[in-house]
Short mmCIF file of C-alpha atoms in Angstrom, two decimals:
data_model
loop_
_atom_site.label_atom_id
_atom_site.label_comp_id
_atom_site.label_asym_id
_atom_site.label_seq_id
_atom_site.Cartn_x
_atom_site.Cartn_y
_atom_site.Cartn_z
CA MET A 941 84.07 170.54 -255.25
CA LYS A 942 84.83 170.60 -251.23
CA ASP A 943 88.59 170.24 -251.31
CA LEU A 944 88.44 172.83 -253.98
CA LEU A 945 86.69 175.37 -251.87
CA ARG A 946 89.15 174.52 -248.95
CA ARG A 947 91.99 175.15 -250.77
CA TYR A 948 90.91 178.17 -252.78
CA LYS A 949 92.42 180.82 -250.47
CA LYS A 950 95.54 178.92 -250.13
CA ARG A 951 95.95 178.52 -253.99
CA LYS A 952 95.24 182.41 -254.07
CA LYS A 953 98.38 183.05 -251.74
CA GLU A 954 100.18 180.44 -253.65
CA LEU A 955 99.33 181.85 -256.97
CA LEU A 956 100.87 185.44 -255.64
CA THR A 957 104.04 183.90 -254.20
CA LEU A 958 104.63 182.07 -257.61
CA GLU A 959 104.05 185.26 -259.53
CA GLN A 960 106.94 186.96 -257.49
CA SER A 961 109.13 183.74 -257.75
CA LEU A 962 108.94 183.64 -261.70
CA GLU A 963 109.65 187.24 -261.50
CA ARG A 964 112.72 186.86 -259.64
CA LEU A 965 114.13 184.02 -261.87
CA TYR A 966 113.34 185.86 -264.96
CA ASP A 967 115.34 188.76 -263.34
CA ARG A 968 117.99 186.13 -262.49
CA LEU A 969 118.04 184.59 -265.98
CA GLU A 970 118.49 187.79 -267.75
CA SER A 971 121.65 188.78 -265.42
CA VAL A 972 123.40 185.16 -265.91
CA PRO A 973 126.98 186.07 -266.96
CA THR A 974 127.47 185.21 -270.74
CA VAL A 975 130.42 183.04 -272.22
CA SER A 976 132.03 183.09 -275.57
CA GLY A 977 130.87 180.12 -277.53
CA LYS A 978 131.37 178.70 -280.99
CA VAL A 979 128.78 177.27 -283.48
CA GLU A 980 128.62 176.13 -286.78
CA LYS A 981 126.56 177.81 -289.82
CA SER A 982 126.48 176.95 -293.48
CA GLY A 983 127.74 179.48 -295.79
CA ASP A 984 125.51 182.01 -297.49
CA ASP A 985 126.65 180.93 -300.71
CA PHE A 986 126.81 177.54 -302.83
CA PRO A 987 128.57 175.50 -302.16
CA TYR A 988 127.41 176.10 -298.40
CA ILE A 989 130.54 175.39 -296.77
CA ARG A 990 130.51 174.78 -293.22
CA GLU A 991 131.53 178.00 -291.08
CA HIS A 992 132.61 178.46 -287.39
CA ILE A 993 131.46 181.82 -285.70
CA SER A 994 131.83 183.37 -282.09
CA VAL A 995 128.80 184.32 -280.40
CA GLU A 996 127.74 185.58 -276.82
CA VAL A 997 125.63 182.77 -274.84
CA PRO A 998 124.47 182.71 -271.45
CA GLU A 999 126.40 180.66 -269.17
CA PRO A 1000 124.81 177.21 -270.09
CA ALA A 1001 124.76 175.14 -266.45
CA GLU A 1002 123.38 178.34 -264.79
CA ALA A 1003 121.01 179.39 -267.52
CA THR A 1004 119.53 175.59 -267.64
CA ARG A 1005 119.23 175.43 -264.04
CA ILE A 1006 117.24 178.89 -263.59
CA LYS A 1007 115.17 177.48 -266.89
CA LEU A 1008 114.37 174.37 -265.14
CA ARG A 1009 112.89 176.07 -262.03
CA ILE A 1010 111.10 178.36 -264.14
CA SER A 1011 109.34 175.25 -266.27
CA GLU A 1012 108.24 174.01 -262.44
CA LYS A 1013 107.05 177.31 -261.39
CA GLU A 1014 105.16 177.83 -264.49
CA ARG A 1015 103.77 174.58 -264.09
CA GLN A 1016 102.54 175.19 -260.31
CA ARG A 1017 101.27 178.38 -261.48
CA THR A 1018 99.04 176.86 -264.26
CA ALA A 1019 97.72 174.25 -261.92
CA ALA A 1020 96.76 176.62 -258.93
CA GLN A 1021 95.18 178.80 -261.80
CA ALA A 1022 93.12 175.87 -262.97
CA GLU A 1023 91.91 175.12 -259.42
CA ILE A 1024 90.97 178.86 -258.88
CA ASP A 1025 89.23 179.29 -262.29
CA THR A 1026 87.01 176.00 -261.27
CA VAL A 1027 85.97 177.25 -257.84
CA GLU A 1028 85.34 180.85 -259.54
CA SER A 1029 83.14 179.11 -262.59
CA TYR A 1030 81.34 176.97 -259.88
CA ILE A 1031 80.40 179.83 -257.82
CA ALA A 1032 79.54 182.13 -260.79
CA GLY A 1033 77.34 179.30 -262.05
CA LEU A 1034 75.19 179.25 -258.89
CA PRO A 1035 71.63 180.85 -259.01
CA GLU A 1036 71.54 184.46 -257.66
CA GLY A 1037 70.44 184.36 -254.19
CA LEU A 1038 71.67 184.50 -250.93
CA GLU A 1039 73.71 181.32 -251.23
CA LYS A 1040 75.83 182.67 -253.79
CA THR A 1041 76.04 185.85 -252.26
CA ILE A 1042 77.56 184.00 -249.21
CA LEU A 1043 79.92 181.78 -251.10
CA GLU A 1044 81.16 184.88 -253.26
CA SER A 1045 81.82 186.65 -249.65
CA ILE A 1046 83.58 184.00 -248.36
CA TYR A 1047 85.89 182.57 -250.83
CA LEU A 1048 86.05 185.57 -253.57
CA ASP A 1049 85.86 188.81 -251.31
CA ASP A 1050 88.00 187.16 -248.34
CA MET A 1051 85.39 187.52 -245.94
CA THR A 1052 85.02 185.51 -242.87
CA GLN A 1053 82.01 183.63 -241.93
CA GLU A 1054 81.31 186.16 -238.71
CA GLU A 1055 81.68 189.11 -241.02
CA VAL A 1056 79.13 187.47 -243.53
CA ALA A 1057 76.62 186.54 -240.72
CA ARG A 1058 76.78 190.52 -239.65
CA MET A 1059 76.16 191.27 -243.57
CA THR A 1060 72.99 189.20 -243.69
CA GLY A 1061 71.69 189.11 -240.42
CA TYR A 1062 72.55 185.27 -239.97
CA SER A 1063 74.47 183.55 -237.05
CA ARG A 1064 77.81 182.58 -237.67
CA SER A 1065 76.74 178.88 -237.33
CA ARG A 1066 74.10 179.36 -239.92
CA ILE A 1067 76.53 180.78 -242.14
CA ALA A 1068 78.56 177.39 -241.80
CA GLN A 1069 75.49 175.36 -242.02
CA ILE A 1070 74.55 177.07 -245.66
CA VAL A 1071 77.87 176.78 -247.03
CA GLY A 1072 78.20 173.41 -245.44
CA SER A 1073 75.28 172.20 -247.41
CA LEU A 1074 76.43 173.91 -250.73
CA ILE A 1075 79.73 172.13 -250.76
CA LYS A 1076 78.63 168.32 -250.15
CA ASP A 1077 80.18 165.88 -252.46
#
C-alpha cells in the first residue's frame, strides 16, 4: 500500500495525460484518409454466388498503427485507474477520525502536509509521523 500511496498523485496526473492522448488519437483515427477497397460477399439469393463490391475503408497501415497506440494507451489507463481505485478504496475503508481526514486531505484533496498541519493544529512533522505509521507495510 505504501508504494501505491506514493504513486497516487503521479497516477492521477498520468491519467489526465492519457485521457488527452486518447482523445487526440481518436480524432486522428477519424481523420485517417480513406482508400477504395474490394471485398467479397455472398449473393442475396440462392445459390449464393460470390460477388465483389467496392467499399471505402480507412488507410489500413495508418489506421492499424493508430489503433495499436490506442489499445496501449487504454491498457495504461486501465492500470492507472486500478491503482487509483485501490488507494481511494483503502482510504474510504479507514475508520472515521483524524487519520482518515489526514490521508484524504493529502492524497484525495491534494493538500500538502504543511496545509494539513495548519488545518489540524499539529506540526508538519507530526502529520508526517501519522502518515508514516498508517502506510507502513
